C-alpha positions as a printed NumPy array, in Angstrom:
array([[191.239, 142.538,  95.656],
       [195.012, 142.382,  96.07 ],
       [197.008, 139.279,  96.979],
       [199.912, 140.013,  99.294],
       [203.262, 138.297,  99.702],
       [204.843, 137.517, 103.057],
       [207.477, 140.221, 102.558],
       [204.843, 142.917, 102.03 ],
       [204.405, 145.405, 104.85 ],
       [201.314, 147.517, 105.496],
       [201.012, 150.888, 107.184],
       [200.126, 150.869, 110.882],
       [196.444, 150.831, 111.753],
       [195.169, 150.362, 108.18 ],
       [193.601, 146.889, 108.26 ],
       [190.947, 144.779, 109.932],
       [192.083, 141.17 , 109.679],
       [191.007, 137.61 , 110.275],
       [193.216, 134.542, 110.143],
       [192.657, 130.827, 109.702],
       [193.13 , 127.783, 107.497],
       [189.751, 128.15 , 105.747],
       [189.885, 124.564, 104.469],
       [186.736, 123.876, 102.456],
       [185.744, 127.579, 102.53 ],
       [182.36 , 126.637, 104.004],
       [179.305, 128.664, 105.067],
       [180.843, 129.553, 108.42 ],
       [183.856, 131.008, 106.623],
       [181.574, 133.019, 104.333],
       [179.82 , 134.521, 107.363],
       [183.193, 135.364, 108.923],
       [184.488, 137.144, 105.803],
       [181.226, 139.075, 105.411],
       [181.476, 140.239, 109.033],
       [185.135, 141.186, 108.49 ],
       [184.25 , 143.314, 105.457],
       [181.48 , 145.086, 107.369],
       [183.843, 145.883, 110.259],
       [186.526, 147.195, 107.897],
       [184.077, 149.285, 105.889],
       [182.605, 150.866, 109.018],
       [186.079, 152.015, 110.066],
       [187.341, 153.069, 106.644],
       [190.042, 150.386, 106.726],
       [190.984, 147.517, 104.421],
       [189.723, 144.   , 105.069],
       [192.54 , 141.444, 105.239],
       [192.081, 137.656, 105.094],
       [195.162, 135.685, 106.172],
       [195.183, 131.984, 105.289],
       [197.907, 129.426, 105.935],
       [199.735, 127.725, 103.076],
       [199.993, 124.494, 105.086],
       [197.705, 123.039, 107.71 ],
       [199.128, 123.283, 111.256],
       [198.646, 119.527, 111.765],
       [200.896, 118.802, 108.802],
       [203.591, 121.155, 110.103],
       [203.489, 120.461, 113.837],
       [202.613, 116.78 , 113.949],
       [203.912, 115.586, 110.558],
       [200.601, 113.741, 110.218],
       [200.904, 111.932, 106.863],
       [197.349, 110.591, 107.193],
       [195.758, 114.015, 107.473],
       [193.955, 115.153, 104.326],
       [192.593, 118.505, 103.175],
       [189.151, 119.191, 101.704],
       [190.582, 121.158,  98.797],
       [193.98 , 122.101,  97.331],
       [195.52 , 125.494,  98.019],
       [194.71 , 126.924,  94.585],
       [190.989, 126.242,  95.053],
       [190.999, 127.619,  98.594],
       [192.582, 130.86 ,  97.402],
       [190.167, 131.071,  94.463],
       [187.116, 130.719,  96.707],
       [188.485, 133.25 ,  99.2  ],
       [189.167, 135.682,  96.358],
       [185.558, 135.273,  95.192],
       [184.424, 136.704,  98.553],
       [186.175, 139.981,  97.617],
       [188.119, 140.991, 100.7  ],
       [190.377, 143.968, 100.007],
       [193.523, 141.962, 100.747],
       [194.396, 138.26 , 100.82 ],
       [197.612, 136.967, 102.371],
       [198.724, 133.327, 102.02 ],
       [201.027, 132.906, 105.015],
       [203.485, 130.071, 105.487],
       [202.761, 128.29 , 108.776],
       [206.286, 127.517, 109.941],
       [207.472, 125.852, 113.157],
       [208.853, 129.273, 114.167],
       [205.434, 130.887, 113.7  ],
       [203.838, 128.066, 115.655],
       [206.068, 128.818, 118.65 ],
       [204.628, 132.321, 119.055],
       [202.14 , 132.753, 121.862],
       [198.947, 134.653, 121.085],
       [200.318, 137.945, 122.481],
       [203.341, 137.95 , 120.2  ],
       [201.276, 136.674, 117.291],
       [198.886, 139.634, 117.584],
       [201.932, 141.889, 117.907],
       [203.345, 140.463, 114.665],
       [200.049, 141.08 , 112.844],
       [199.966, 144.66 , 114.141],
       [203.56 , 145.493, 113.25 ],
       [203.846, 143.667, 109.937],
       [200.376, 143.909, 108.415],
       [198.936, 147.062, 109.965],
       [196.223, 145.241, 111.921],
       [194.126, 147.609, 114.033],
       [191.357, 145.091, 114.656],
       [191.474, 141.297, 114.67 ],
       [188.282, 139.359, 113.98 ],
       [188.479, 135.93 , 115.604],
       [186.442, 133.172, 114.017],
       [183.843, 131.571, 116.255],
       [185.646, 129.039, 118.502],
       [188.925, 129.758, 116.685],
       [192.184, 129.376, 118.62 ],
       [195.591, 130.758, 117.697],
       [198.987, 131.082, 119.287],
       [201.148, 128.5  , 120.997],
       [199.031, 128.33 , 124.157],
       [195.861, 126.629, 122.913],
       [194.344, 126.809, 126.38 ],
       [193.86 , 130.568, 126.2  ],
       [190.359, 131.97 , 125.859],
       [188.851, 134.733, 123.767],
       [189.03 , 136.952, 126.853],
       [192.798, 136.376, 126.921],
       [193.037, 137.516, 123.294],
       [191.053, 140.663, 124.136],
       [193.373, 141.398, 127.053],
       [196.469, 140.969, 124.868],
       [194.913, 143.154, 122.182],
       [194.17 , 145.893, 124.679],
       [197.813, 145.968, 125.747],
       [198.925, 146.106, 122.118],
       [196.369, 148.63 , 120.918],
       [194.589, 146.051, 118.748],
       [190.842, 145.601, 119.119],
       [189.843, 141.921, 119.179],
       [186.265, 140.967, 118.316],
       [184.521, 137.647, 117.828],
       [182.695, 136.876, 114.587],
       [179.114, 135.606, 114.893],
       [178.46 , 131.877, 114.905],
       [176.886, 130.391, 111.784],
       [173.364, 129.414, 112.847],
       [171.863, 128.684, 109.42 ],
       [169.891, 125.575, 108.43 ],
       [173.027, 123.41 , 108.122],
       [174.648, 124.346, 111.447],
       [176.944, 123.4  , 112.985],
       [179.557, 123.834, 110.264],
       [183.315, 123.382, 110.527],
       [186.149, 122.071, 108.371],
       [186.439, 119.053, 110.676],
       [182.752, 118.262, 110.187],
       [183.014, 118.624, 106.396],
       [186.105, 116.419, 106.348],
       [184.247, 113.709, 108.269],
       [181.223, 113.915, 105.978],
       [183.304, 113.492, 102.815],
       [185.277, 110.623, 104.356],
       [181.961, 108.914, 105.17 ],
       [180.604, 109.403, 101.637],
       [177.957, 111.882, 102.816],
       [178.649, 114.276,  99.965],
       [175.149, 115.821,  99.989],
       [175.589, 116.871, 103.632],
       [179.101, 118.139, 102.841],
       [177.661, 120.156,  99.941],
       [175.099, 121.748, 102.255],
       [177.845, 122.738, 104.697],
       [180.1  , 124.224, 102.03 ],
       [177.447, 125.707,  99.782],
       [178.898, 123.831,  96.796],
       [179.72 , 120.217,  95.933],
       [182.924, 118.61 ,  97.115],
       [185.316, 118.559,  94.136],
       [188.209, 116.279,  93.215],
       [190.676, 117.219,  90.478],
       [192.987, 115.049,  88.431],
       [193.971, 114.006,  84.936],
       [192.469, 111.346,  82.66 ],
       [194.98 , 108.473,  82.54 ],
       [194.994, 104.918,  81.21 ],
       [193.069, 102.475,  83.379],
       [191.95 ,  98.846,  83.198],
       [189.822,  99.322,  80.034],
       [187.16 ,  96.872,  81.235],
       [184.185,  99.243,  81.168],
       [183.743,  99.56 ,  77.414],
       [183.325,  95.796,  77.054],
       [180.215,  95.845,  79.261],
       [178.7  ,  98.988,  77.794],
       [179.948, 101.473,  80.393],
       [183.207, 103.022,  79.155],
       [185.037, 104.906,  81.873],
       [187.668, 107.598,  82.153],
       [190.266, 106.767,  84.764],
       [191.091, 109.752,  87.006],
       [194.699, 109.864,  88.152],
       [197.293, 112.384,  89.32 ],
       [195.038, 113.656,  92.102],
       [196.601, 115.764,  94.849],
       [197.82 , 113.263,  97.486],
       [197.1  , 115.786, 100.247],
       [193.403, 116.029,  99.316],
       [190.793, 113.806, 100.928],
       [189.088, 111.074,  98.894],
       [185.428, 110.237,  99.515],
       [184.464, 106.863, 100.956],
       [184.679, 103.942,  98.537],
       [181.507, 103.621,  96.51 ],
       [179.546, 104.914,  93.534],
       [178.495, 108.548,  93.149],
       [176.496, 110.777,  90.838],
       [178.908, 113.427,  89.559],
       [179.293, 116.387,  87.251],
       [182.603, 116.237,  85.385],
       [184.351, 119.394,  84.204],
       [186.503, 118.721,  81.127],
       [187.694, 121.826,  79.315],
       [184.653, 124.055,  78.935],
       [182.233, 121.121,  79.152],
       [180.22 , 120.085,  82.216],
       [179.179, 116.453,  81.779],
       [176.836, 114.329,  83.9  ],
       [178.119, 110.932,  84.928],
       [178.698, 108.417,  87.679],
       [181.999, 107.714,  89.377],
       [183.331, 104.78 ,  91.325],
       [185.967, 105.15 ,  94.026],
       [187.441, 101.85 ,  95.133],
       [189.088,  98.595,  94.158],
       [186.697,  97.122,  91.529],
       [186.229,  93.793,  93.382],
       [183.968,  92.258,  90.7  ],
       [186.727,  92.636,  88.091],
       [189.433,  91.278,  90.435],
       [191.743,  94.242,  89.891],
       [193.694,  93.696,  93.075],
       [194.568,  96.288,  95.705],
       [195.064,  99.313,  93.447],
       [192.533, 102.012,  94.321],
       [190.992, 103.63 ,  91.263],
       [188.691, 106.54 ,  90.517],
       [186.684, 105.931,  87.356],
       [183.898, 107.963,  85.808],
       [181.33 , 106.921,  83.209],
       [180.203, 110.043,  81.341],
       [176.649, 109.793,  80.037],
       [176.118, 110.047,  76.261],
       [179.739, 111.016,  75.721],
       [182.312, 109.217,  73.588],
       [185.176, 111.631,  72.961],
       [188.828, 110.783,  73.556],
       [189.837, 112.842,  76.586],
       [192.986, 110.922,  77.561],
       [195.483, 113.339,  79.091],
       [192.875, 116.018,  79.78 ],
       [192.446, 117.75 ,  83.135],
       [189.218, 116.679,  84.833],
       [187.372, 117.861,  87.935],
       [184.565, 115.838,  89.515],
       [181.802, 117.487,  91.529],
       [180.294, 114.836,  93.816],
       [176.537, 115.406,  93.712],
       [175.181, 112.375,  95.58 ],
       [176.162, 108.998,  96.981],
       [174.669, 106.041,  95.073],
       [175.836, 102.899,  96.847],
       [178.729, 101.164,  98.54 ],
       [181.178,  99.158,  96.477],
       [180.611,  95.397,  96.713],
       [181.614,  92.275,  94.816],
       [178.97 ,  90.932,  92.453],
       [178.536,  87.458,  91.027],
       [179.749,  88.328,  87.548],
       [179.776,  90.693,  84.625],
       [176.043,  90.406,  83.907],
       [175.059,  91.31 ,  87.468],
       [177.535,  94.195,  87.299],
       [175.987,  95.434,  84.05 ],
       [172.503,  95.345,  85.585],
       [173.686,  97.192,  88.676],
       [175.423,  99.858,  86.579],
       [172.233, 100.332,  84.585],
       [170.324, 100.99 ,  87.826],
       [173.115, 103.281,  89.024],
       [172.937, 105.291,  85.823],
       [169.17 , 105.792,  86.063],
       [169.494, 106.827,  89.701],
       [172.409, 109.167,  88.972],
       [170.603, 110.878,  86.101],
       [167.618, 111.535,  88.361],
       [169.752, 112.908,  91.198],
       [171.787, 115.154,  88.905],
       [168.63 , 116.531,  87.314],
       [167.173, 117.243,  90.763],
       [170.384, 119.   ,  91.795],
       [170.489, 121.137,  88.631],
       [166.818, 122.048,  88.992],
       [167.358, 123.151,  92.589],
       [170.496, 125.089,  91.646],
       [168.684, 126.979,  88.875],
       [165.589, 127.831,  90.946]])
C-alpha cells in the first residue's frame, strides 16, 4: 500500500476510488473498502481510498462541540490495515467544500486518475447535498467516470454509521459501539499526576491526561478496560467523571486502576480499550462505601474482561 500526498498526480483512468471521512472505521467502512478492492481488481486498476484530514462539520460550521471517534493517526492506521493499493489523506478546505458534485468528480478524474467512483451507501458529497445518487451517475457519465454504489452493510449489527457509533460512545454503550466497529472504542493519553486518593483506599489509579481534545469521551461512569502501556496489555477498570465522593470539584478526570500491577508508569503513553460499561458515577456516603463499591466493580470488570478475551480468542 502506498500513501499519497495532495500534490501527487496519477495517470488518467488508472484508479477506482472511494471517498469519505471514515471516522471510527466501522464494519460498514470495511464492507465498502472490500467492494472497492474487488471492483479495482476486476478492472486491473488500483484501489484508492480518499479520507479527509478534518471533518466537514469542523471546517464548515466551526462546531467546537463536535467530537471524533478516533484521532487521525488511528484512522489512517486502520484504513492501511485494509490494504487498499493507495491511501490519500485529503485536506477538506472551504474551497473544496464549495465544489458541486460535478466539479468534485471532475477533480478526482483529472488529479487522481479516477475511472470509477464507488459511493458509500447513503453517502453524499459536493456542495449540493440535495443531489441523489442518480445525479452523481449522470455527472459521471458526462465526465467519463463510472459511478457505482457500494452495498449496504446488513450484518448482525446493522445499521452502522459513524453517527450511530458516536452516539453509542457518548451514551456509555461501549459494547454496542464495539460491535459496530469490530473492535473496542479506544482512548489515548499519557499518565499524569492526579489526586492520589486511590492508593489510600486500596485502589491505586493512574491518571490519564493529555488526551486529544477533538476525540469523544465516553459517558461519565465506570468501565472495564484493557490498558496498553508499552508492550503490556493490562486488565483494569476506569472511571470517567468528577469523583463526587472525594469532593474533587468540577475537574473531569479519567483514572484507571490496573489489576495486580504496581509499577511506576508516570509519564508513559497509555491507551484504554473500553470493554464494557460497569455503572454510572454517583456520590457515595463515604470512603468505606466507596471501597466496597470498587471491590464489586473490580470483580465485575474481571469477569467481563475474561468473557471478552475468551470470545476474542474463540
